[in-house]
Amino acid sequence: MVRKNEPKPKVCTYSIVLDGSGAPVCITQTERVEIKNLNKVTADHAYLEGEGNRSLEYWRKVHKDFFEKEYYQAGKVFTDRIPCICETFKVVYK
């Protein structure tokens, strides 16, 4: 979900990725940022995100489940045309 007050990732910026307990795992650098409707996210992006079996079908299911809950809690109606930030990055330090 694209939130109005949340800054959008920017190309060439660095991020520290944390594990579930808050310990740093790696540093990434953002290479590309696109806003696409959820139903327009590509199989290539789903594969690069690396979740589950890396298929577009799996990606859409888990993201739909997540966003439906987020929209419900925000009092909004979910559709598969919601804007979605698609960020591509590379690991620069591990």
XYZ file of C-alpha atoms in Angstrom:
94
model
C 0.000 0.000 0.000
C 1.386 3.410 -0.921
C 1.030 5.632 2.132
C 0.976 9.411 1.707
C 3.269 10.177 4.658
C 5.744 7.367 4.054
C 8.786 8.291 1.948
C 9.142 6.346 -1.291
C 12.459 4.473 -1.715
C 14.956 6.324 -3.908
C 17.376 4.933 -6.468
C 21.003 4.679 -5.238
C 20.080 4.835 -1.528
C 21.376 2.265 0.930
C 19.352 0.294 3.481
C 20.277 -1.960 6.373
C 18.214 -5.155 6.342
C 17.401 -6.553 9.795
C 16.392 -10.066 10.770
C 13.364 -10.881 12.947
C 15.229 -10.025 16.151
C 16.514 -6.673 14.866
C 20.095 -7.762 14.095
C 21.628 -6.441 10.846
C 21.882 -9.001 8.041
C 23.127 -7.026 5.046
C 23.244 -3.651 3.306
C 21.371 -3.123 0.043
C 21.407 -0.415 -2.603
C 18.191 0.464 -4.428
C 18.516 0.124 -8.204
C 14.956 0.788 -9.414
C 11.664 2.005 -7.955
C 8.363 1.706 -9.813
C 4.770 2.188 -8.731
C 2.485 -0.323 -10.427
C -1.024 -1.494 -9.773
C -0.932 -4.759 -7.854
C -2.457 -6.608 -10.814
C 0.333 -5.294 -13.097
C 3.281 -6.607 -11.065
C 5.300 -8.886 -13.338
C 6.473 -12.470 -12.947
C 10.053 -11.155 -13.140
C 9.486 -8.910 -10.119
C 7.814 -11.724 -8.187
C 10.764 -14.001 -8.940
C 13.329 -11.391 -7.855
C 11.470 -10.781 -4.602
C 12.244 -14.416 -3.811
C 9.259 -15.397 -1.678
C 7.768 -18.893 -1.586
C 8.231 -20.698 -4.891
C 9.032 -17.343 -6.606
C 5.986 -17.589 -8.902
C 3.686 -14.696 -9.737
C 0.719 -16.769 -8.526
C 2.303 -17.221 -5.081
C 3.366 -13.541 -4.936
C -0.145 -12.321 -5.758
C -1.781 -14.592 -3.188
C 0.413 -13.595 -0.232
C 0.361 -9.907 -1.147
C -3.419 -9.936 -1.651
C -3.866 -11.552 1.781
C -1.551 -8.969 3.368
C -3.041 -5.912 1.655
C -6.650 -6.991 2.249
C -5.946 -6.940 6.010
C -4.106 -3.605 5.811
C -6.919 -1.967 3.842
C -9.583 -3.401 6.138
C -7.772 -2.056 9.225
C -7.477 1.350 7.534
C -11.208 1.356 6.716
C -10.537 1.210 2.974
C -11.712 -1.106 0.206
C -9.083 -3.384 -1.335
C -8.950 -4.034 -5.081
C -6.262 -5.642 -7.207
C -5.646 -2.211 -8.761
C -4.120 -0.638 -5.656
C -0.768 1.095 -6.221
C 2.205 -1.006 -5.150
C 5.823 0.148 -4.799
C 8.135 -2.296 -6.603
C 11.729 -1.836 -5.472
C 14.674 -3.640 -7.028
C 17.952 -3.653 -5.115
C 21.305 -5.389 -4.880
C 23.139 -6.629 -1.798
C 26.339 -4.595 -1.422
C 27.569 -5.948 1.922
C 26.835 -9.142 3.791
